Tab-separated table of C-alpha atoms in Angstrom:
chain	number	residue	atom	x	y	z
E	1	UNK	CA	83.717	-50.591	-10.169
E	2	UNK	CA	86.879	-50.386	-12.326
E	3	UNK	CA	87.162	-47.355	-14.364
E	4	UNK	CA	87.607	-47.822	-17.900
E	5	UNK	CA	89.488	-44.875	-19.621
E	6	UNK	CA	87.367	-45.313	-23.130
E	7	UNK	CA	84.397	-44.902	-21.519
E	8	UNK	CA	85.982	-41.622	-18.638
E	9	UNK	CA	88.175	-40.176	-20.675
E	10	UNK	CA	90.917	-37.905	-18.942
E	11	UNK	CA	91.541	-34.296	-17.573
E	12	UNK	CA	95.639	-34.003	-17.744
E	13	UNK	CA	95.094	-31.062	-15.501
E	14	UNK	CA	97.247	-28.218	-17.357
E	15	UNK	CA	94.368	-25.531	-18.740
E	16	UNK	CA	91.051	-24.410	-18.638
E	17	UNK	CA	90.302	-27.022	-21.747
E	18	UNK	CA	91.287	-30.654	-21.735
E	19	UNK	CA	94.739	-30.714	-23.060
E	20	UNK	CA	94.154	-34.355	-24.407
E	21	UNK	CA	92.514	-34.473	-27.488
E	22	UNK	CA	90.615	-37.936	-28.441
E	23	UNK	CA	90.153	-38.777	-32.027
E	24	UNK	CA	89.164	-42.092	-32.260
E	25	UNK	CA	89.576	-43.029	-29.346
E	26	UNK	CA	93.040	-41.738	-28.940
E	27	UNK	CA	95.469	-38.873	-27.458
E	28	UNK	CA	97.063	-36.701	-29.958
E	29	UNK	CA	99.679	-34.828	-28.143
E	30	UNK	CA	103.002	-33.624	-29.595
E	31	UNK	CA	106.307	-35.543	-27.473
E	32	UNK	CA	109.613	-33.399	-27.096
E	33	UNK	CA	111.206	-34.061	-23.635
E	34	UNK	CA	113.639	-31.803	-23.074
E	35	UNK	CA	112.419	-27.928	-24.686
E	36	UNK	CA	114.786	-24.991	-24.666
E	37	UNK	CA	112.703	-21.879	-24.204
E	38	UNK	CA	114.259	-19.801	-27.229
E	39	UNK	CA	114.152	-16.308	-26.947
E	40	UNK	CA	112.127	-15.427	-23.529
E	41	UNK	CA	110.110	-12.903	-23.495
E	42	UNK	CA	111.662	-10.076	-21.680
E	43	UNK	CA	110.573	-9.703	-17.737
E	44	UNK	CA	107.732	-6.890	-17.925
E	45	UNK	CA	108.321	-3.435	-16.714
E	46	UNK	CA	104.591	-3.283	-16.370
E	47	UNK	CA	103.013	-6.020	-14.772
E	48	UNK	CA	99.801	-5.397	-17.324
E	49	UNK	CA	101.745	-7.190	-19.977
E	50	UNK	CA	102.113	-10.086	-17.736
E	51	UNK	CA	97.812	-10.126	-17.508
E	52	UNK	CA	97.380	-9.838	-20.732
E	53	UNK	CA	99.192	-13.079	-21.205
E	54	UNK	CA	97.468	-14.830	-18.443
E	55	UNK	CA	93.763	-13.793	-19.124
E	56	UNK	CA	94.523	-15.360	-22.594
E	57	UNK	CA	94.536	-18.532	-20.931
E	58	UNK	CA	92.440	-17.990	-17.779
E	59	UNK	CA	88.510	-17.559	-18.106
E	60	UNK	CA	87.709	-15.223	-15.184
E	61	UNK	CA	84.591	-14.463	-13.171
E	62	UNK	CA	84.094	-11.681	-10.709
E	63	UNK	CA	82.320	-13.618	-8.266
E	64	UNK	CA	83.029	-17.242	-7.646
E	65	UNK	CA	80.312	-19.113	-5.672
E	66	UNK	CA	82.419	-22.009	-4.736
E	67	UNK	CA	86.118	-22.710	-4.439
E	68	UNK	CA	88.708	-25.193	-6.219
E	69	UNK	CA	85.645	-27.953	-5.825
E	70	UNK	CA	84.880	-27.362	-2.387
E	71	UNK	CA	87.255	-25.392	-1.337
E	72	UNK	CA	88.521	-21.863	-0.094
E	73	UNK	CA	90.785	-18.822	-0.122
E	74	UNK	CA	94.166	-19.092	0.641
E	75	UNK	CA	95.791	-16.602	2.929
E	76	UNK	CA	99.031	-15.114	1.578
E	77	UNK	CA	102.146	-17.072	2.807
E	78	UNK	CA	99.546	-19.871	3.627
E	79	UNK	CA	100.991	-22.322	1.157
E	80	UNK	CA	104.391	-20.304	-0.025
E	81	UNK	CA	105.748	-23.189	-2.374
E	82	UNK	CA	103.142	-22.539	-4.342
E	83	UNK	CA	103.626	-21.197	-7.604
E	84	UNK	CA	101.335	-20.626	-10.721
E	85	UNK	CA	102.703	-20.921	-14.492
E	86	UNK	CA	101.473	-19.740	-17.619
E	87	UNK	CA	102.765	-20.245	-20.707
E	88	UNK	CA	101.797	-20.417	-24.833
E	89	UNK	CA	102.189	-24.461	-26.190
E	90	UNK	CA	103.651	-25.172	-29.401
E	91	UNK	CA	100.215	-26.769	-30.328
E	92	UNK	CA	99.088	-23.096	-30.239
E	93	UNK	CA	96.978	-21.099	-27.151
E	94	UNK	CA	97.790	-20.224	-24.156
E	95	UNK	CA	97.310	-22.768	-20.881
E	96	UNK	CA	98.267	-22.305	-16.996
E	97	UNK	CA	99.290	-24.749	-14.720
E	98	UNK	CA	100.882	-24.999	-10.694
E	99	UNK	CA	104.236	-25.766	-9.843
E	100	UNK	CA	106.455	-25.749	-6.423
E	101	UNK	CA	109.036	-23.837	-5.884
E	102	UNK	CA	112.289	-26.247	-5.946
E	103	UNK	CA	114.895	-23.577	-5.771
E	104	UNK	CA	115.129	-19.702	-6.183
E	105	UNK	CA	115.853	-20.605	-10.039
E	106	UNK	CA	113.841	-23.944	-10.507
E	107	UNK	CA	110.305	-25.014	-10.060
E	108	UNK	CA	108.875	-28.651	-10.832
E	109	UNK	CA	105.496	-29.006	-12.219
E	110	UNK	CA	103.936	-31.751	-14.627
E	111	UNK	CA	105.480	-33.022	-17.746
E	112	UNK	CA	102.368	-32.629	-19.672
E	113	UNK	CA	102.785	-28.979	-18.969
E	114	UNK	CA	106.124	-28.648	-19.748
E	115	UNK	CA	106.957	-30.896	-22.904
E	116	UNK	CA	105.027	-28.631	-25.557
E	117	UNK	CA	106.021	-25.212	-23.647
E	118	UNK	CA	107.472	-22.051	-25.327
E	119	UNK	CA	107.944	-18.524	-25.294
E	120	UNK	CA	106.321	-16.487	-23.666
E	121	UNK	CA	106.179	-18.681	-20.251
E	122	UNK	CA	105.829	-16.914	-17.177
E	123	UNK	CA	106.082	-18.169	-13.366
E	124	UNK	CA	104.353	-16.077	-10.861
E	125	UNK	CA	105.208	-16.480	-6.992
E	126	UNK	CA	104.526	-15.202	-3.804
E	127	UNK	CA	100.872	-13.553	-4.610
E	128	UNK	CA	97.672	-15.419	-3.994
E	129	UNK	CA	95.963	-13.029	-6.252
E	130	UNK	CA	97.020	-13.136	-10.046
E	131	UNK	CA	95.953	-10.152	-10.706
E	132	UNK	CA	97.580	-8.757	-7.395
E	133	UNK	CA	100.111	-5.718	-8.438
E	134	UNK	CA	101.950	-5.961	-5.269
E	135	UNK	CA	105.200	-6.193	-4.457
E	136	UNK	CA	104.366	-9.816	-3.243
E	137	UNK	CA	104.022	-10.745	-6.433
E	138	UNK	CA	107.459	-12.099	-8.394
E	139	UNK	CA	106.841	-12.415	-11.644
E	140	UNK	CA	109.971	-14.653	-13.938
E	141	UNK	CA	110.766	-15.530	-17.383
E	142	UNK	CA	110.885	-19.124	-17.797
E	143	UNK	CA	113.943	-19.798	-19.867
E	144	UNK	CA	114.484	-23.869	-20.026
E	145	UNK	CA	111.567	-26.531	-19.205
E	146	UNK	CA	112.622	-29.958	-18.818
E	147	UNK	CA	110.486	-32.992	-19.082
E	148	UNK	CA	111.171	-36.736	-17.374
E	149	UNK	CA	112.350	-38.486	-20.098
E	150	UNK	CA	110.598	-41.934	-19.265
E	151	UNK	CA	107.169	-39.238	-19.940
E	152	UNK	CA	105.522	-40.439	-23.136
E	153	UNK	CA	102.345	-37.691	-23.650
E	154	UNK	CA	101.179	-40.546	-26.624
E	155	UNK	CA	100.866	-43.000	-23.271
E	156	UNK	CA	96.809	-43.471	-22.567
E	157	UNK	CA	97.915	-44.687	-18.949
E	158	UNK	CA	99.868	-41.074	-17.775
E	159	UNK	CA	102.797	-42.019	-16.289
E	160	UNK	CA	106.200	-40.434	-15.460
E	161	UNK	CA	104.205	-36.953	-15.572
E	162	UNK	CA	106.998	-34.735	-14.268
E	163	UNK	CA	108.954	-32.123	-15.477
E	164	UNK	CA	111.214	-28.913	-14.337
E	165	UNK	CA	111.191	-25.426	-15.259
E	166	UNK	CA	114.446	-23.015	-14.931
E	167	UNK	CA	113.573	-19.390	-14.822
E	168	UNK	CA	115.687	-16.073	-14.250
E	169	UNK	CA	116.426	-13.754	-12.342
E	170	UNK	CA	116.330	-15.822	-9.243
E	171	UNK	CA	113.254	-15.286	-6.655
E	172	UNK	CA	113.796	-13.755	-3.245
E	173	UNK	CA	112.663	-15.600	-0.361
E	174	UNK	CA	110.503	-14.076	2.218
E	175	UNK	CA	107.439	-15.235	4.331
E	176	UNK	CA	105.235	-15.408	1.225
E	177	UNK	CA	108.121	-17.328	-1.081
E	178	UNK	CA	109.620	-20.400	0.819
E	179	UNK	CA	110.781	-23.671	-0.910
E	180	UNK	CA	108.837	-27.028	-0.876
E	181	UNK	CA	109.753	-29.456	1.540
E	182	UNK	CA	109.728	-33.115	-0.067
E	183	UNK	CA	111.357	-36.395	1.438
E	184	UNK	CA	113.059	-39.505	-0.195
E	185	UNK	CA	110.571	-41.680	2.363
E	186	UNK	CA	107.326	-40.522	2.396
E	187	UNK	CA	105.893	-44.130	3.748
E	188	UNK	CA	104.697	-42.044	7.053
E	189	UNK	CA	103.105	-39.382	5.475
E	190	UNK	CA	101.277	-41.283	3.069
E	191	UNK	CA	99.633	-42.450	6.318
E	192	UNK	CA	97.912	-39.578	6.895
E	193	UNK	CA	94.067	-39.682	5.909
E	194	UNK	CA	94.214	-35.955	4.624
E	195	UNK	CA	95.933	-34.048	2.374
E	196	UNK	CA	95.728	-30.224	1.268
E	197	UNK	CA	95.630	-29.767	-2.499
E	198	UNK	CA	96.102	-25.874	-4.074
E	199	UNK	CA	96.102	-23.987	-7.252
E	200	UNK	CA	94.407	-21.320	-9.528
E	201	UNK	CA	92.497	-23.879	-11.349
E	202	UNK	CA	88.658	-25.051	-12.180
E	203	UNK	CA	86.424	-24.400	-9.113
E	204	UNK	CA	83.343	-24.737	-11.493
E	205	UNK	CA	81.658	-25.212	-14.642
E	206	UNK	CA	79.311	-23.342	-16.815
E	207	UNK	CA	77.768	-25.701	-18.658
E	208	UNK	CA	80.444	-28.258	-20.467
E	209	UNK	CA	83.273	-25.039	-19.864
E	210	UNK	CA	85.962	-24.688	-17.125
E	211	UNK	CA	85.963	-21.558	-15.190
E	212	UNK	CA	88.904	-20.997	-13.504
E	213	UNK	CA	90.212	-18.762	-10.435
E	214	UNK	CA	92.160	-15.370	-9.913
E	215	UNK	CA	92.535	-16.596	-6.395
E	216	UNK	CA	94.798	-19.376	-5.049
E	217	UNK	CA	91.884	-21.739	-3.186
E	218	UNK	CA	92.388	-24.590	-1.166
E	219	UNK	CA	90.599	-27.817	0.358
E	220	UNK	CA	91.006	-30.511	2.604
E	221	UNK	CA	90.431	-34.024	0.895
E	222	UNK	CA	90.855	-37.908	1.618
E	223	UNK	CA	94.271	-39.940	0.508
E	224	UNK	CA	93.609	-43.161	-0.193
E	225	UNK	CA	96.215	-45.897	-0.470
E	226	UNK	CA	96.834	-47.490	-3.364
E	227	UNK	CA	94.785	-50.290	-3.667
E	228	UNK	CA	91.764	-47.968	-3.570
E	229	UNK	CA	93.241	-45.911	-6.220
E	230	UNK	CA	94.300	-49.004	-8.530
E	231	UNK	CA	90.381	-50.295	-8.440
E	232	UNK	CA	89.644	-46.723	-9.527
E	233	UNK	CA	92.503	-46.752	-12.082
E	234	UNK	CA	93.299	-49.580	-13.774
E	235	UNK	CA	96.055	-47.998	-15.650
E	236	UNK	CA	98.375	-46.583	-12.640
E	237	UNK	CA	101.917	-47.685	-12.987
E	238	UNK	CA	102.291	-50.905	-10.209
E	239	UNK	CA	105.316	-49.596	-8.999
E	240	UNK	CA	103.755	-47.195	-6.948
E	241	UNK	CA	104.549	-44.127	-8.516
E	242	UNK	CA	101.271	-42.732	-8.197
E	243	UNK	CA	99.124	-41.823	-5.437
E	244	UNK	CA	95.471	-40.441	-5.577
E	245	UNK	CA	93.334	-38.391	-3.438
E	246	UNK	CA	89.841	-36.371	-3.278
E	247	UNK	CA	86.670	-35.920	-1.786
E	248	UNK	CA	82.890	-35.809	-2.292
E	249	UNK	CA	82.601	-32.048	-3.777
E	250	UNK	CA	86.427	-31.349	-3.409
E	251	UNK	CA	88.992	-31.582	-5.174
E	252	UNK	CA	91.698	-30.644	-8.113
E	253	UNK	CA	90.886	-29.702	-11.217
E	254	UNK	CA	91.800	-28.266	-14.933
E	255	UNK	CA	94.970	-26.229	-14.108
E	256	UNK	CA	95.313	-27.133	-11.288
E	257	UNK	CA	98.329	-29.528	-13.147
E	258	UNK	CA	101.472	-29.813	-11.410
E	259	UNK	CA	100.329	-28.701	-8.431
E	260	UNK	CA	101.053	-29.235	-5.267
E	261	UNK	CA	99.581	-32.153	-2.908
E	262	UNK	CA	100.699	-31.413	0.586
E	263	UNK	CA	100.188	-33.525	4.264
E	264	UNK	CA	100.882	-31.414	7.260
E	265	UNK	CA	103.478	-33.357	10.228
E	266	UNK	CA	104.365	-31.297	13.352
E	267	UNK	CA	103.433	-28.173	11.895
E	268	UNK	CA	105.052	-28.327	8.338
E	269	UNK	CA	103.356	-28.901	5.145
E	270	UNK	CA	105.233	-31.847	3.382
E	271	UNK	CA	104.921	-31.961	-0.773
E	272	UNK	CA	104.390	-35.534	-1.395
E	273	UNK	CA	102.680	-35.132	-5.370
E	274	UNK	CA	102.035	-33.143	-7.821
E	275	UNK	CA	98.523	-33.049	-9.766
E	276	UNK	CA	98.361	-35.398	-12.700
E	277	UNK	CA	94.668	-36.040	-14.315
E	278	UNK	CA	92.064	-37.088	-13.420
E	279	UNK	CA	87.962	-37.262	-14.935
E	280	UNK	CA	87.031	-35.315	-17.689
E	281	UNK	CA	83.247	-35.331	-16.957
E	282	UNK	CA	82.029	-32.509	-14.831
E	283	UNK	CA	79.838	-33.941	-12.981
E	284	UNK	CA	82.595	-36.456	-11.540
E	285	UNK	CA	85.302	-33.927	-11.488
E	286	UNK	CA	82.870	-31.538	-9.448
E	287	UNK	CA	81.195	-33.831	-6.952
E	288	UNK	CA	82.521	-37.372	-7.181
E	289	UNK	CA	85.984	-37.188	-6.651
E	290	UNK	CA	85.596	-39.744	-3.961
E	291	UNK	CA	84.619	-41.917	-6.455
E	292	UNK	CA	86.873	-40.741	-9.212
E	293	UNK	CA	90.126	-39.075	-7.577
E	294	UNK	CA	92.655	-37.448	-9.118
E	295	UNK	CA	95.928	-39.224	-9.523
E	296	UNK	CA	98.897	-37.288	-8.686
E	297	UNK	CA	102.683	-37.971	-9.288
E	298	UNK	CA	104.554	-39.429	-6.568
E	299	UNK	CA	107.753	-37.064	-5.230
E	300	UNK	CA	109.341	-40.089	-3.533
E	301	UNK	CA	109.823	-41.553	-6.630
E	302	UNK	CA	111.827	-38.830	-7.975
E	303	UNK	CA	114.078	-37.050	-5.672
E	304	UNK	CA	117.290	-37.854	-8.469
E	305	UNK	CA	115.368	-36.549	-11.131
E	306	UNK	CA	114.526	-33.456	-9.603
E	307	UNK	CA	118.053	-33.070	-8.261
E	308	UNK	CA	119.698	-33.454	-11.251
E	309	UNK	CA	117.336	-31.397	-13.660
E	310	UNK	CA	117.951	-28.472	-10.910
E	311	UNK	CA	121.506	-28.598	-11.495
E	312	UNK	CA	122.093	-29.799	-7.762
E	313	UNK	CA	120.108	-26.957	-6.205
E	314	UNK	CA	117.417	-29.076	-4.840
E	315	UNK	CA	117.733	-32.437	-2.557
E	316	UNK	CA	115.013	-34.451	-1.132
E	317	UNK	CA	115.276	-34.374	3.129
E	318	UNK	CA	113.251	-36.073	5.818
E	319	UNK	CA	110.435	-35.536	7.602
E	320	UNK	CA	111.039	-33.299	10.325
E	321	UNK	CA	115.054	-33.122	8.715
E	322	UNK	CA	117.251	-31.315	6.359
E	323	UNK	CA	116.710	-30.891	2.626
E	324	UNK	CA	113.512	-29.479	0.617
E	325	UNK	CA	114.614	-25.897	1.203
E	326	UNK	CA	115.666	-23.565	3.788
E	327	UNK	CA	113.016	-21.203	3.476
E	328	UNK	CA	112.494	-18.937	6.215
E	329	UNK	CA	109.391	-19.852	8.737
E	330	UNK	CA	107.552	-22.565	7.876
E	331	UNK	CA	103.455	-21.867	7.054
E	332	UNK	CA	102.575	-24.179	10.428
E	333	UNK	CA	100.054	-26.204	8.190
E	334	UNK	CA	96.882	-24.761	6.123
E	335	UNK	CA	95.167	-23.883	9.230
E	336	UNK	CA	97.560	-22.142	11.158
E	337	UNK	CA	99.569	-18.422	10.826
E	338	UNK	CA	103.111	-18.192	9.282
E	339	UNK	CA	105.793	-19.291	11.691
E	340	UNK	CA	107.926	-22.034	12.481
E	341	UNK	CA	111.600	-23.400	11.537
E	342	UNK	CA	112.439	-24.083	7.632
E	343	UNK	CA	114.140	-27.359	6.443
E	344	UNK	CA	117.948	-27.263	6.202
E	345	UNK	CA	120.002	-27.392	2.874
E	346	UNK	CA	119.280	-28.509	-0.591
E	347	UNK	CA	117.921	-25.437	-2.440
E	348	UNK	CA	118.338	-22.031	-2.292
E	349	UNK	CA	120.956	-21.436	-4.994
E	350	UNK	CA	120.901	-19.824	-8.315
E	351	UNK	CA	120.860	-22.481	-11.051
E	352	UNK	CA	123.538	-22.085	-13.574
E	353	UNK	CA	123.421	-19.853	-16.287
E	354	UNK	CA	120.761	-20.952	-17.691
E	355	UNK	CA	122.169	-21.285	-21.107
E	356	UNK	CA	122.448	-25.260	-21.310
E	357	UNK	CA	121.065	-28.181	-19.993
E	358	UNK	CA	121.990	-30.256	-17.938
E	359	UNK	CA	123.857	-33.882	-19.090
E	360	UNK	CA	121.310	-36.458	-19.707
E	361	UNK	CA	120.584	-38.250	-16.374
E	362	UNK	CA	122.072	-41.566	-15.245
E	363	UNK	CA	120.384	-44.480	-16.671
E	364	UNK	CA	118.572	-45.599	-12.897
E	365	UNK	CA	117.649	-42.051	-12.878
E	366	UNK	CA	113.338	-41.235	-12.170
């Protein structure tokens, strides 16, 4: 059965609340594509102030029966790209969402999460634990967030949902930090039947609400090729830009946004999207995400973008090549202990000054 988005409605995955609002049948959403972050908030001294932002937009619970929809706890340096964002929107409130670690100074994420964005925004790194006080933790101000500019957030079909963040001082890699590994060909991987999705997001409702986790949790779910997806979603862009995954009971949910998708190949997790939306009703976004999976934003599809909006930092490699990163010691996949080689090249490198953007991109840019 085709889905009909009237009758779903949407999740664009980026808080504990739906961050599309439907008034007669449509999204209100405010559009700016490119958003300076004026004035960041200065890095804390004590990483309390940094909770008290996030439990403004996180509804906690001390003990969480069940995990991301299905899932689990992830061990620290398990999935190290992994990064968590949280941030207050011009339309007022405070909302969270993932990201992936591009470059020591530049993250991508969703553009629904980053075209409304201003101070204070926060990225977090390195913990799996957000209210962990370690030294694992890295804790940045987010000083520029840039969004594709082919996103339209007034667009009932989602598409082009990308966007970069630029944040200072730069990270330090270790075993817990590395940089995500995404290729300009991702035909092989996208043969794969199974795909590992992450984040701090829903892992249950109370009711109609959203409760989200302190913990980064993890599960296992199907990838489906596209036709499957299409049937589900009528409105996916035909040029492939889009893939979608999930299964019975598991899956992503509200922010969860900009997250990570991963396959594993030889031993190395491979990003190939990023969370996008997906159903709004609980009881599909719970347990019938077979039916009704979440759509995620192809990486493939936007290796330029990324390298240009990270000022050059960031390059997309090949599967079992260069580019990605350079992060020390790949994770060895979801189910295995830290260890392994990191990609070559491509990221690394502090990311300007910060105090500009970069030129518009080329007009064939994604």
């Amino acid at each position: 059965m085709r889905l009909s988005l009237a009758f779903l409605c949407l999740w664009a995955l980026s808080s504990p609340t739906a961050s599309f609002l439907i008034r007669d049948g449509e999204f209100e959403l405010n559009s700016n594509f490119i958003q300076h972050i004026e004035e960041p908030s200065p890095f804390p001294a004590d990483p309390d102030e940094f909770l008290k932002m996030v439990k403004l937009a996180v509804n906690f619970t001390s003990k969480p029966p069940e995990l991301v929809f299905g899932g689990q706890r992830a061990r620290p340096g398990q999935f190290p790209q992994q990064a968590f964002l949280s941030y207050k929107s011009r339309k007022g409130g405070y909302y969270i969402c993932g990201a992936s670690l591009l470059s020591t100074t530049h993250a991508v994420t969703a553009g629904h999460c980053t075209h409304d964005m201003i101070s204070p925004a926060k990225i977090m790194v390195g913990s799996t634990n957000i209210n962990d006080q370690s030294a694992n933790g890295q804790w940045r101000s987010i000083t520029q967030a840039y969004t594709n500019p082919r996103y339209n957030p007034d667009d009932r079909r989602i598409r082009e949902d990308i966007g970069i963040v630029e944040f200072s001082p730069a990270i330090t890699l270790n075993t817990a930090v590395q940089l995500a590994k995404i290729v300009a060909d991702d035909s092989q991987l996208l043969q794969s039947r199974n795909a590992f999705i992450s984040g701090f997001g829903t892992y249950t409702y109370r009711g109609d609400q959203t409760v989200t986790s302190q913990d980064l949790l993890f599960a296992e779910v199907q990838l489906y090729q596209f036709d499957y997806c299409q049937s589900r979603w009528r409105s996916l862009d035909p040029e492939k830009k889009q893939i979608c995954a999930g299964s019975r009971g598991k899956g992503t949910g509200p922010g969860d946004s900009g997250g990570p998708i991963q396959v594993s190949s030889n031993g190395q997790l491979y990003q190939i999207g990023l969370t996008s939306f997906g159903s709004a009703i609980p009881q599909y976004a719970q347990y019938n995400q077979d039916q009704y999976p979440p759509v995620f934003t192809r990486l493939s599809s936007y290796c330029q973008f990324m390298n240009h909006y990270s000022r050059g930092t960031f390059r997309c490699g090949t599967v079992g090549g260069g580019g990605g990163g350079g992060a020390p010691g790949g994770p060895g996949g979801p189910g295995g202990p830290p260890g392994g080689g990191g990609g070559g090249g491509g990221g690394g490198g502090p990311g300007g000054s910060g105090c500009n953007p970069p030129p518009p991109p080329p007009p064939d840019c994604n």
